[in-house]
Coordinates of C-alpha atoms and ligand atoms in Angstrom, one line a residue:
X1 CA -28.7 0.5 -56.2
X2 CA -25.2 1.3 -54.8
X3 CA -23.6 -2.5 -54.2
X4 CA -21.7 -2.0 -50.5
X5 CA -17.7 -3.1 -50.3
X6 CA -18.0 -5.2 -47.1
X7 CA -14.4 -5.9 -47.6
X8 CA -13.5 -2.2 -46.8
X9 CA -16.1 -1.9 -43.6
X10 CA -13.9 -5.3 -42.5
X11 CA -10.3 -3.6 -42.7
X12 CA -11.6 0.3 -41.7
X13 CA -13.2 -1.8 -38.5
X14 CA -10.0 -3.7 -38.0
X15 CA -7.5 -1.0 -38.9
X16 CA -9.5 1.0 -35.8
X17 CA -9.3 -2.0 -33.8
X18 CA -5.6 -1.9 -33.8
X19 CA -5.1 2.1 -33.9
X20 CA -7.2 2.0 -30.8
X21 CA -5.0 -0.8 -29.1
X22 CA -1.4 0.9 -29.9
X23 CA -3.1 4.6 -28.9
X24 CA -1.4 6.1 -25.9
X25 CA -4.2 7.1 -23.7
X26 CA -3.7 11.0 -23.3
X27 CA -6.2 13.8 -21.8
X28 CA -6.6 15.0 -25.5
X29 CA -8.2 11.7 -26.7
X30 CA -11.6 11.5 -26.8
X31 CA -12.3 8.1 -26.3
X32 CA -15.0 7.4 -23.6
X33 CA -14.4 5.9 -20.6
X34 CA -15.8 2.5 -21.2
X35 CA -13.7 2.2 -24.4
X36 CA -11.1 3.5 -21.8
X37 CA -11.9 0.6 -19.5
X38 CA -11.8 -1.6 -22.5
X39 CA -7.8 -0.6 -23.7
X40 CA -7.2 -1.0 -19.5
X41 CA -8.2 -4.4 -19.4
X42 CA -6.2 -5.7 -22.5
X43 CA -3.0 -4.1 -21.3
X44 CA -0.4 -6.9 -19.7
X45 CA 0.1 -6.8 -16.1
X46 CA -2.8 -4.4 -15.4
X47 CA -4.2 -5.2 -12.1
X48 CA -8.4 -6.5 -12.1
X49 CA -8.9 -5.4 -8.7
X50 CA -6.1 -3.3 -7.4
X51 CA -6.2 0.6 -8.1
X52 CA -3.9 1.7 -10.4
X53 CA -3.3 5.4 -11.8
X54 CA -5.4 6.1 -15.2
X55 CA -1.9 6.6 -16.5
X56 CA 1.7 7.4 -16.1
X57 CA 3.8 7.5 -13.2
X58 CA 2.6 6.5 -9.3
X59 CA 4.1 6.0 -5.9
X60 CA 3.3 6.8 -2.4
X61 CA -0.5 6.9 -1.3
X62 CA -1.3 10.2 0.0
X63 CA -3.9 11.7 2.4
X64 CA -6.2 9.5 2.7
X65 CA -9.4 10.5 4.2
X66 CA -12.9 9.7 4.4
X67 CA -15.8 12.3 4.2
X68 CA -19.4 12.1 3.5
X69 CA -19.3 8.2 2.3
X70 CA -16.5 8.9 0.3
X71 CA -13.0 7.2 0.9
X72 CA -10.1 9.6 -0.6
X73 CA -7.3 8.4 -2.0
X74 CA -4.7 11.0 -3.1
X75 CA -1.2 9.3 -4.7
X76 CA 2.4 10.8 -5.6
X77 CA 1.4 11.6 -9.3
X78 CA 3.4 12.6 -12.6
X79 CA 1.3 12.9 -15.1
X80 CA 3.9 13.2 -17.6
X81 CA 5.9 10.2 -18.0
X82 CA 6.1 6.5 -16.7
X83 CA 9.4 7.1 -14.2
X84 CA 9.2 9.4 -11.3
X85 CA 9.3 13.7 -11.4
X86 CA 7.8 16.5 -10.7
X87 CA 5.3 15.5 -8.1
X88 CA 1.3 16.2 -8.3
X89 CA -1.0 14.6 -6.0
X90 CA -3.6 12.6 -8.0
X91 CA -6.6 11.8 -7.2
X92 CA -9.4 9.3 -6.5
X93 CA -12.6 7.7 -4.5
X94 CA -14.5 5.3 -3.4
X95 CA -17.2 3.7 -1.8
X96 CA -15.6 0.6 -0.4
X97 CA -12.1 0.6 -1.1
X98 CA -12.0 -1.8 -3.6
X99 CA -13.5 0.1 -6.8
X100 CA -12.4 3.7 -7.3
X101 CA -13.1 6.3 -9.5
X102 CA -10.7 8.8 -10.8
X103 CA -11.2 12.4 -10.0
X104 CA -8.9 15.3 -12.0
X105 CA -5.5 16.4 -10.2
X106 CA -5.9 17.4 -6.7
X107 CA -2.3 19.3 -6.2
X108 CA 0.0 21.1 -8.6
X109 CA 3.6 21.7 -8.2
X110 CA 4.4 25.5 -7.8
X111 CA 6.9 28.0 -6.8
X112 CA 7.7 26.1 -3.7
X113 CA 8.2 23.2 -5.2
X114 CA 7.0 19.7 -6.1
X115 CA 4.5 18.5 -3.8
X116 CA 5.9 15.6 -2.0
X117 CA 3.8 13.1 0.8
X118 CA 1.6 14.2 3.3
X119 CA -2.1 13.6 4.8
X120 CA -5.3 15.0 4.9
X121 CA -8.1 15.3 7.7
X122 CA -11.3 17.0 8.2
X123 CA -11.2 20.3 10.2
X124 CA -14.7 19.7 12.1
X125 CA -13.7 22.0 14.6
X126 CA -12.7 24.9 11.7
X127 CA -9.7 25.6 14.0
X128 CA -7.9 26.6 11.0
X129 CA -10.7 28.8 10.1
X130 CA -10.5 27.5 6.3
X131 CA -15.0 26.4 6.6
X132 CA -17.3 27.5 4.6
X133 CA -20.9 28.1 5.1
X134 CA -20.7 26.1 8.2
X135 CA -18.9 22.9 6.7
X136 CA -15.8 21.9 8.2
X137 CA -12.3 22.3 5.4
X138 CA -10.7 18.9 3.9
X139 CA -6.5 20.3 4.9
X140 CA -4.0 18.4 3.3
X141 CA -0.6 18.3 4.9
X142 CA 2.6 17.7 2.2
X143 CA 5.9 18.6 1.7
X144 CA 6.9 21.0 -0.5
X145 CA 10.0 19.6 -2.4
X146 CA 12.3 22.9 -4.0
X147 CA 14.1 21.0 -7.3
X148 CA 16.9 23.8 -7.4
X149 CA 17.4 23.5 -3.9
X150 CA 18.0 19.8 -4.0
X151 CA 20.0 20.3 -7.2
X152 CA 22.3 22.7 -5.8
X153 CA 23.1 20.5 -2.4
X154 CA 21.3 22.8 0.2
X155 CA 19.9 21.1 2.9
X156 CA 16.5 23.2 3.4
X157 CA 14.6 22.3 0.2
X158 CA 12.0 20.4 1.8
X159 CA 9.5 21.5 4.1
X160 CA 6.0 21.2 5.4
X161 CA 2.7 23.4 3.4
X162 CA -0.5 23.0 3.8
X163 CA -4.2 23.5 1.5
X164 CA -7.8 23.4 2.0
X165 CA -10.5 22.1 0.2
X166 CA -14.4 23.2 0.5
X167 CA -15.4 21.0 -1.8
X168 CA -14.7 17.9 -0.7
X169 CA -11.0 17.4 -2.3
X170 CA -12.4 18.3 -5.5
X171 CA -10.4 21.7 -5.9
X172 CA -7.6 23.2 -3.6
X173 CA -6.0 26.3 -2.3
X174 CA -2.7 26.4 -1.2
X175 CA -2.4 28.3 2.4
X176 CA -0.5 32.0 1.5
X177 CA 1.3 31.5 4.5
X178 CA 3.4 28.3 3.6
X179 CA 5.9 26.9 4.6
X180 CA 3.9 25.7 7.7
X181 CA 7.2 24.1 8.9
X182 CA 10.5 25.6 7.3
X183 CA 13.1 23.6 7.0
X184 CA 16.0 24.1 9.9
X185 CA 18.6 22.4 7.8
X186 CA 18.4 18.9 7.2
X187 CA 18.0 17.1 4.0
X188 CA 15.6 14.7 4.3
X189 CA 13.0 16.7 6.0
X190 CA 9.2 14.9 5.0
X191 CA 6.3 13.0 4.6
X192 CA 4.0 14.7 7.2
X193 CA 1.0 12.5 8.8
X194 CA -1.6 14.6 11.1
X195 CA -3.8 13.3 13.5
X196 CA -6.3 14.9 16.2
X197 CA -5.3 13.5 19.7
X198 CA -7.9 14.3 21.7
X199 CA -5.6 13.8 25.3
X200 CA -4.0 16.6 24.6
X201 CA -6.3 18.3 22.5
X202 CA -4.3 19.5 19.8
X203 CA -3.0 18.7 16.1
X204 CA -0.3 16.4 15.9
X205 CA 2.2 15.5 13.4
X206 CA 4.6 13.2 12.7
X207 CA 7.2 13.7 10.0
X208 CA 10.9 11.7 8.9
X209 CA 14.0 13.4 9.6
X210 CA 16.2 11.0 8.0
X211 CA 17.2 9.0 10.5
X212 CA 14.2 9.9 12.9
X213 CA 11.1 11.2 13.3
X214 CA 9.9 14.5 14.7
X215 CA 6.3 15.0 16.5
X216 CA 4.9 18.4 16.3
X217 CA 1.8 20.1 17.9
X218 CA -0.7 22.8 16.7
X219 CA -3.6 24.2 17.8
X220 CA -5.3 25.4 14.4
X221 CA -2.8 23.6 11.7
X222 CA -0.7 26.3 10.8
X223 CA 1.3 27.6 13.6
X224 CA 3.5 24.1 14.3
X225 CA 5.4 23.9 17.4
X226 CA 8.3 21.0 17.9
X227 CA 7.2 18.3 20.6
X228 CA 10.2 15.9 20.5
X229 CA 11.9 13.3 18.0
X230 CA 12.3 9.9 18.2
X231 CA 14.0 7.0 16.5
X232 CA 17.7 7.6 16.5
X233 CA 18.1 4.8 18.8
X234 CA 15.5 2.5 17.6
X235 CA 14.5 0.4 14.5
X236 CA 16.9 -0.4 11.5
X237 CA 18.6 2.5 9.9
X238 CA 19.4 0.6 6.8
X239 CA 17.9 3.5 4.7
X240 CA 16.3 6.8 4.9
X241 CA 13.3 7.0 7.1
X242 CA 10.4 8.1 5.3
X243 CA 6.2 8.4 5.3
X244 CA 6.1 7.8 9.1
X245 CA 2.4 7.1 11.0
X246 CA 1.7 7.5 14.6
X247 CA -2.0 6.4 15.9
X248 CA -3.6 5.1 18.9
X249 CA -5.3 2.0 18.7
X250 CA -7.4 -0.2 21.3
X251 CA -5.5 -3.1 21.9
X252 CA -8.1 -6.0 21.1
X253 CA -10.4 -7.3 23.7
X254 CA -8.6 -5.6 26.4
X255 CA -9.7 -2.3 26.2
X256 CA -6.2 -0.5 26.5
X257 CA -5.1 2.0 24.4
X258 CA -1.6 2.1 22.8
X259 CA 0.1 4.2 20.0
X260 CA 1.4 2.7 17.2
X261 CA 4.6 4.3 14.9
X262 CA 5.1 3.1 11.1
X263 CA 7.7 3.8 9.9
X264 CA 9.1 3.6 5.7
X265 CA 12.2 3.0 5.2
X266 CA 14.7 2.4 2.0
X267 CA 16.7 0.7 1.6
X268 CA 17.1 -1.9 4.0
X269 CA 13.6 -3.5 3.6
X270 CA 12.9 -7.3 5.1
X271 CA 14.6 -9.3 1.8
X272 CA 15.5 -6.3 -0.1
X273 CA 15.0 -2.5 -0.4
X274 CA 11.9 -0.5 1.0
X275 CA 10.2 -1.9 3.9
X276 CA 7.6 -0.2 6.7
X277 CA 8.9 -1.2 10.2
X278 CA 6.4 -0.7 13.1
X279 CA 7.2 0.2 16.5
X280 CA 4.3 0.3 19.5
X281 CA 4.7 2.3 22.7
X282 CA 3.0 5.1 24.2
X283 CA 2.5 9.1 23.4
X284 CA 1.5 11.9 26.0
X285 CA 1.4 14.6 23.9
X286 CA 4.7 15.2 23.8
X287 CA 7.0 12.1 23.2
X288 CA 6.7 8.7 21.7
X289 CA 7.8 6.6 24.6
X290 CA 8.2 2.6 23.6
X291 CA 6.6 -0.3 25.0
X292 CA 8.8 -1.6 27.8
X293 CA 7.7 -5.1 26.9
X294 CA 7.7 -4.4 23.2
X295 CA 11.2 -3.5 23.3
X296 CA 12.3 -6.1 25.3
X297 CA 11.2 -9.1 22.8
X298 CA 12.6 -6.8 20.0
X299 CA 15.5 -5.3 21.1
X300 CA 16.9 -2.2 19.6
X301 CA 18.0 -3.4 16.6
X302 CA 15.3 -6.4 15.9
X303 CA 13.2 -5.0 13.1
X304 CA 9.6 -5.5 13.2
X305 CA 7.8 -5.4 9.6
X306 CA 4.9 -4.9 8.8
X307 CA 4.8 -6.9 5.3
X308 CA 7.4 -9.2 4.9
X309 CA 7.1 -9.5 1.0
X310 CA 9.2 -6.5 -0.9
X311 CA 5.8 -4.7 -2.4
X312 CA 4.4 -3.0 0.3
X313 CA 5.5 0.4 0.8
X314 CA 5.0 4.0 2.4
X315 CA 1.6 2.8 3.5
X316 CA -0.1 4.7 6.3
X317 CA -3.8 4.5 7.7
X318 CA -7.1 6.7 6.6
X319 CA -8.1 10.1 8.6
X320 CA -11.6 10.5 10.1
X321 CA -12.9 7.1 9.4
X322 CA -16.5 7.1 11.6
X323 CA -16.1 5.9 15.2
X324 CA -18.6 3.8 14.8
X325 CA -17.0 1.9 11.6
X326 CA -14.0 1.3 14.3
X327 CA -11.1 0.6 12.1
X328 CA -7.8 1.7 11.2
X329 CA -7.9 1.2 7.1
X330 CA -4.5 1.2 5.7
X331 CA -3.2 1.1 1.9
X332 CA 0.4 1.0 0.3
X333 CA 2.3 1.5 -2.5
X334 CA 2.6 -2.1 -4.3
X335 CA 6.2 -1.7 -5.4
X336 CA 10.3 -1.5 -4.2
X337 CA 12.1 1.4 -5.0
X338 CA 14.5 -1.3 -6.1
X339 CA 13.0 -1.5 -9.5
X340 CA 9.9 0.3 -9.4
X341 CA 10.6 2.7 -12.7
X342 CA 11.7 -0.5 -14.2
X343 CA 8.9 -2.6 -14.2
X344 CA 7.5 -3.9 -17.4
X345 CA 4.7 -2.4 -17.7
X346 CA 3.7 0.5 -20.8
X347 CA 1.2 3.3 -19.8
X348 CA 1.3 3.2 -16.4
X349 CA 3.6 2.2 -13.4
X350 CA 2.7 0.7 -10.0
X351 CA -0.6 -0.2 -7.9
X352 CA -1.6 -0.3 -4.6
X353 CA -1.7 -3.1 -2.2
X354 CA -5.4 -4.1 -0.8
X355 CA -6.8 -2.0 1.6
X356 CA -6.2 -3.8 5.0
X357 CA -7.3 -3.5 8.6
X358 CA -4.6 -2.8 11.2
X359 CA -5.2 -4.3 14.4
X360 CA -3.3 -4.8 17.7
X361 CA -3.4 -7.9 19.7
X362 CA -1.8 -9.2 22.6
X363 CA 0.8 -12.3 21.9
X364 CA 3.0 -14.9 23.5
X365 CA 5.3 -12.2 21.9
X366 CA 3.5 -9.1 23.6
X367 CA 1.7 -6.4 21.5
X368 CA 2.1 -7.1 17.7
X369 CA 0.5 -5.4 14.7
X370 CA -1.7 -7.4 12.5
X371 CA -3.0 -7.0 9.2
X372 CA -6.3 -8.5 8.4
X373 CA -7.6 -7.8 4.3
X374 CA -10.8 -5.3 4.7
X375 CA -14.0 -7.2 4.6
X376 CA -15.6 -5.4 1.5
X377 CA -13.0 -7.5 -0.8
X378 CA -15.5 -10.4 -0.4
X379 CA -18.1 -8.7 -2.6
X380 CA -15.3 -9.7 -5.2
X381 CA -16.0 -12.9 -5.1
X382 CA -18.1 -14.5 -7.7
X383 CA -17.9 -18.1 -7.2
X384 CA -16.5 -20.4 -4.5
X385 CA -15.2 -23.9 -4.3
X386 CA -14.3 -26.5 -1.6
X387 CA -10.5 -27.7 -1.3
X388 CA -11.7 -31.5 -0.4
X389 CA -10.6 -31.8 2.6
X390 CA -8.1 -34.8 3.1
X391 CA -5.7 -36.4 5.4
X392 CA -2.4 -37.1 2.9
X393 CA 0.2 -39.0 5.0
X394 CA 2.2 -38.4 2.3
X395 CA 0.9 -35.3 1.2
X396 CA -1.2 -34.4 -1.8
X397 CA -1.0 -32.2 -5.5
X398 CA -4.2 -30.9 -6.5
X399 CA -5.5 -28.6 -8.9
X400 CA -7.6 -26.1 -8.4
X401 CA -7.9 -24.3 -11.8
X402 CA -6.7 -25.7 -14.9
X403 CA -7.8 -23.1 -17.6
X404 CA -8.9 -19.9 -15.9
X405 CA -7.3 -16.4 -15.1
X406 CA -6.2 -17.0 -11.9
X407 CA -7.7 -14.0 -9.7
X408 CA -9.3 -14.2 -6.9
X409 CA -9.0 -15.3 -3.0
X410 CA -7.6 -19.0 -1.5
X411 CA -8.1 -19.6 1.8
X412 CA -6.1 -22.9 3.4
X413 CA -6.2 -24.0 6.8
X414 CA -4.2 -26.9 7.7
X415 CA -1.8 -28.6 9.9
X416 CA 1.5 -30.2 10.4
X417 CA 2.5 -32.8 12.6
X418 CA 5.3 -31.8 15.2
X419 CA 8.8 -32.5 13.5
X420 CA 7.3 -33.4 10.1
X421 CA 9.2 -31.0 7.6
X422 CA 6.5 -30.7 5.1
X423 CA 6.3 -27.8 2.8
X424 CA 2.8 -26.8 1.2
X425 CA 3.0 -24.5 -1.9
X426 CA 0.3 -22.9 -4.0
X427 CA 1.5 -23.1 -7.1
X428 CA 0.5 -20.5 -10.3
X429 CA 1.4 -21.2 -13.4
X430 CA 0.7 -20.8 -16.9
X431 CA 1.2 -22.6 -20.9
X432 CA 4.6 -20.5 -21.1
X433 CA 5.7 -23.1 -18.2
X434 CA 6.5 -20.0 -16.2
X435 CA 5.3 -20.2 -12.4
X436 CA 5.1 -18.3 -9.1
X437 CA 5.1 -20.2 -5.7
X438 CA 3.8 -19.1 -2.2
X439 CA 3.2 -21.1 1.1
X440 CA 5.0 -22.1 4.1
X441 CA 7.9 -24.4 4.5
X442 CA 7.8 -26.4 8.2
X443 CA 11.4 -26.8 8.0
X444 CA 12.3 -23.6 8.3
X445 CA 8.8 -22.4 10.1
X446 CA 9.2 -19.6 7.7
X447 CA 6.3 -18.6 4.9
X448 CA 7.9 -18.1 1.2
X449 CA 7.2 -16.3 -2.1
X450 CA 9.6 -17.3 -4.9
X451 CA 8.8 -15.4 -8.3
X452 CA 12.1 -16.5 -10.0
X453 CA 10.7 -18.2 -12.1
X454 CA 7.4 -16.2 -12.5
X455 CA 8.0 -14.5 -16.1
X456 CA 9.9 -11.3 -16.8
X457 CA 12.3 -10.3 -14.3
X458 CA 15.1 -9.8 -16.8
X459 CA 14.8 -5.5 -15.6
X460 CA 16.7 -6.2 -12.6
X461 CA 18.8 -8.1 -11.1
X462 CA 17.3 -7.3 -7.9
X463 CA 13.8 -8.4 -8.5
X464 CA 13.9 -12.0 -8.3
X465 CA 17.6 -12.3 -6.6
X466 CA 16.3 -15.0 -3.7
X467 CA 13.3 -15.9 -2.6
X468 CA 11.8 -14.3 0.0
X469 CA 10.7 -15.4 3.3
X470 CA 8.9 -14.5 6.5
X471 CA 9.0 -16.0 9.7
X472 CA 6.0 -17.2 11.7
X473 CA 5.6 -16.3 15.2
X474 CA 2.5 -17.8 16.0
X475 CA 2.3 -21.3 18.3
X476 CA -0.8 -22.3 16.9
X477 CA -0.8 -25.9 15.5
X478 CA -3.4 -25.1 12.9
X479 CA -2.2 -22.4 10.0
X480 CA -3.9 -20.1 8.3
X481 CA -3.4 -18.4 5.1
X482 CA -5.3 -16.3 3.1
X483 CA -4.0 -15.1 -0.6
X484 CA -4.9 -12.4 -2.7
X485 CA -4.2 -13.0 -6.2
X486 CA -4.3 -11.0 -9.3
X487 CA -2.5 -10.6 -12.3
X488 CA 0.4 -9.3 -11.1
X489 CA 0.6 -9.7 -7.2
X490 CA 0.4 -12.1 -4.4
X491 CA -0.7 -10.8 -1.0
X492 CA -0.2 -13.6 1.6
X493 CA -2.2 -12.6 5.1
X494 CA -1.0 -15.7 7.6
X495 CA -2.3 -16.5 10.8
X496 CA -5.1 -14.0 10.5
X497 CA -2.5 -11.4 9.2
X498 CA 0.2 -11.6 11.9
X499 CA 2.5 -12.2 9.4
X500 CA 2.2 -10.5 6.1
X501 CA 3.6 -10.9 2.4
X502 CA 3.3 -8.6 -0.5
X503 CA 4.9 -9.4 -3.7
X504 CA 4.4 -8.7 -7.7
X505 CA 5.6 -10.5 -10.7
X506 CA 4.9 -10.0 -14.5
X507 CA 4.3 -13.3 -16.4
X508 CA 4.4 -13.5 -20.1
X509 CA 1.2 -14.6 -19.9
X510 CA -1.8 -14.6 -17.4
X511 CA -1.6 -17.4 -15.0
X512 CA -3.6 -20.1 -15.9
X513 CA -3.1 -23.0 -13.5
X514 CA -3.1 -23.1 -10.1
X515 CA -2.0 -25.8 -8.3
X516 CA -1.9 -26.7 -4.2
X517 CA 1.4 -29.4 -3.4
X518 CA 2.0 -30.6 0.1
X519 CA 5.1 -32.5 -0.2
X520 CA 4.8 -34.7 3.1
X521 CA 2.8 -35.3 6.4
X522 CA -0.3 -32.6 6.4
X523 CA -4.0 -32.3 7.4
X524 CA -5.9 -30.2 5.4
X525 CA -8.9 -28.3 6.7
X526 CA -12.0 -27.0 5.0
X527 CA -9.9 -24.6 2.5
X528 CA -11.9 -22.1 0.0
X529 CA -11.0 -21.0 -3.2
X530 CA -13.0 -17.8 -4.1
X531 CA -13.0 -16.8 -8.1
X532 CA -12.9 -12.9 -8.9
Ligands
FRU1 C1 8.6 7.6 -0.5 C2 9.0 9.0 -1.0 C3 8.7 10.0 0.0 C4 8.5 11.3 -0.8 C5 7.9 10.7 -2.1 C6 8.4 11.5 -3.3 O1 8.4 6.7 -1.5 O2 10.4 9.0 -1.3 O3 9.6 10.1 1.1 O4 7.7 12.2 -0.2 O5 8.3 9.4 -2.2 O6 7.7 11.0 -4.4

């Protein structure tokens, strides 16, 4: 009888062990995709519940639709290489926002160019006469980005193109008639976002002219016809103005309807880089015209932001989403131009935020935008403890994990008393001694997220220059916060989401600890902890 080597099954299964690890994941190999899923979850830094591309290079999310119980999510794509170039829209979907499957490349660059940010909606009507068999087309709206152009200094190398889809975004057709929208001779001429508008019964779509934004109408998609531009005047002009969104929304409980205008820009974010600014007002078809009272509190020049943190950017909302789901679903692109090729991460780069709610509410400071963390994250949760509940005169330190990958959901509701300057931080940390902090400082009545300390931030000195802060607005005695946490991000939702902060880091290790520190005067509420 042949006597078997055990020793050589031990090293061949080891050696594949390790020649698995250290494999690049490439479309040629043929690993499944559980052992796929496998590689993903060992690699540093890769997010447990936040989507991420397969591989290589992402940025911006792109036309984001929903059709047939599916929730589209197309991204800024290069399949080629971990930094940014040549643009593809990839492609994935979802049930419920919070798991996603990849699907294959939805767009290709071609002869027109790269294919830059844009939308998507459903064509119920077929007024672009792209159906089939009865079933209304999937359009996406982009930008066509010429590289020669750009690289020769012209100013016309961008403009607007459009493709159809009949089987629900699974393969494309570019229209033979693009450009939809040529470019009249301005640089930075992109980032198209189409909506239906019912008032006026047309196609409407907004788009960033560098330092503004231009509204166009169409009956049918293709033939474009300039409405009006608006911006010049309004709004920080720190940076370019890109991946704008315009959409009416219900203001809450009072059954009035106002538009609201997002609006990218970089640099010149809240504490550094890209940031989304949001103005509200009103639009008749034909002009953007801003809130009188929204104005007034923020003045031309006083920037409202949508996320104060520096990892929230060129988000815009989802197309088509069923009337009677109601809400206005919104991702973005978890990272800063500021350092976004940079980051420390191997065979992939960037994620994107949570998908959040976007709702607009009446204040002591007139209309403001809230964001409020969509409600099918909870199915996350696995387990859930109580923060005991105490009064601390002289505040309190207590720990809330000691040796357990810190992902998952706290929520804290507390209060302060009037002139005590008591600051409450929850505090990550892990056996390399390295920590993140985020929580709100009365002192200042200003929320904070300081990942200075918070492992590798060695790739650039503008990713953990300060720490960053947000201001609250609300008058309520009692404060709420809610925190997303995963492996690499904090996502702070305050006062129900009135004030927002998105921020990653990249310990050396996986946080371990977490810790909650009032240094003074507080009374704690029932407070959650809820374990993904
Ligand atoms: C925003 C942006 C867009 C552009 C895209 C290119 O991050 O610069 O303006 O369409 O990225 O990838």
């Amino acid at each position: 009888m042949q006597k078997i080597d055990y020793s050589i099954i031990v090293i061949l299964a080891i050696s594949l062990l390790f020649s698995c690890k250290n494999e690049p994941i490439t479309k040629e190999n043929k690993s499944t995709k559980a052992e796929k899923e496998i590689v993903k979850s060992k690699e540093p830094h890769r997010p447990t519940f936040h989507f991420t591309p397969p591989e290589k290079w992402m940025n911006d999310p792109n036309g984001m639709v929903y059709y047939e119980d599916e929730y589209h999510l197309f991204y800024q794509f290069y399949p080629d290489s971990t930094v940014w170039g040549p643009m593809h829209w990839g492609h994935a979907i979802s049930s419920d926002m919070v798991t996603w499957e990849h699907l294959s490349i939805a767009l290709y660059p071609d002869e027109l160019g790269y294919i830059f940010s844009g939308s998507a909606v459903i064509d119920w009507k077929n007024t672009s006469g792209f159906g089939k068999d009865g079933e209304p087309p999937m359009i996406a709206i982009f930008t066509h980005h010429e590289p020669e152009g750009a690289k020769k200094g012209t100013k016309t190398f961008q403009y607007q193109s459009i493709a159809y889809s009949n089987d629900k975004g699974r393969t494309w057709t570019k229209y033979a008639g693009n450009p939809v929208i040529p470019n009249p001779g301005i640089k930075d001429f992109r980032d198209p976002k189409v909506i239906w508008d019912d008032d006026s019964d047309q196609w409407v779509m907004v788009f960033a002219a560098w330092d503004h934004v231009k509204f166009y109408g169409s009956p049918n998609l293709k033939d474009w016809t300039h409405l009006s531009d608006f911006g010049k005047e309004w709004g920080t002009h720190a940076g370019v103005w890109e991946c704008p969104d315009l959409f009416p929304l219900i203001v809450k409980g009072k059954g009035e309807k106002k538009w609201v205008l997002l609006q990218s820009l970089n640099p010149g974010g809240p504490n550094g880089g890209s940031g989304t600014q949001y103005f509200i007002g009103d639009f008749d078809g034909k002009n953007f015209i801003i809130d009188g009272e929204f104005a007034e509190n923020f003045k031309q020049d006083t920037t409202v932001w949508l996320d104060y943190g520096r990892d929230n950017y060129a988000g815009v909302t989802w197309s088509d989403i069923p009337q009677s789901d109601g809400r206005k679903l919104f991702i973005g692109w978890m990272s800063n131009w500021d350092y976004a090729q940079i980051v420390p991460t191997e065979s992939w780069r960037s994620a994107m935020t949570v998908a959040r709610n976007l709702v607009l509410k009446r204040t002591n400071l007139g209309l403001m935008l809230f964001s409020e963390p969509v409600k099918e994250l909870a199915g996350l949760r696995k387990s859930t403890e109580v923060i005991d509940a105490s009064k601390a005169p002289d505040g309190f330190s207590v720990s809330l994990a000691a040796d357990k990958k810190v992902v998952g959901e706290v929520n804290l509701k507390f209060s302060i008393p009037k002139g005590a300057k008591t600051k409450i931080t929850l505090e990550l940390s892990n056996t390399k001694n390295e920590k993140y902090q985020i929580g709100y400082n009365a002192a200042t009545n200003e929320f904070f997220s300081d990942r200075r300390a918070a492992g590798k931030i060695a790739f650039s000195d503008k990713f953990a220059d300060k720490i960053h802060t947000a201001p609250r607005f609300s008058e309520n005695p009692i404060i709420e916060l809610q925190i997303f946490l995963d492996v690499a991000s904090a996502e702070l939702f305050a006062d129900k989401g009135w004030t927002v902060m998105t921020d990653i880091f990249f310990p050396n290790e996986d946080f371990n600890q977490l810790e909650l520190i009032a240094d003074g005067e507080i009374e704690l509420y029932k407070s959650k902890v809820h374990w993904y």
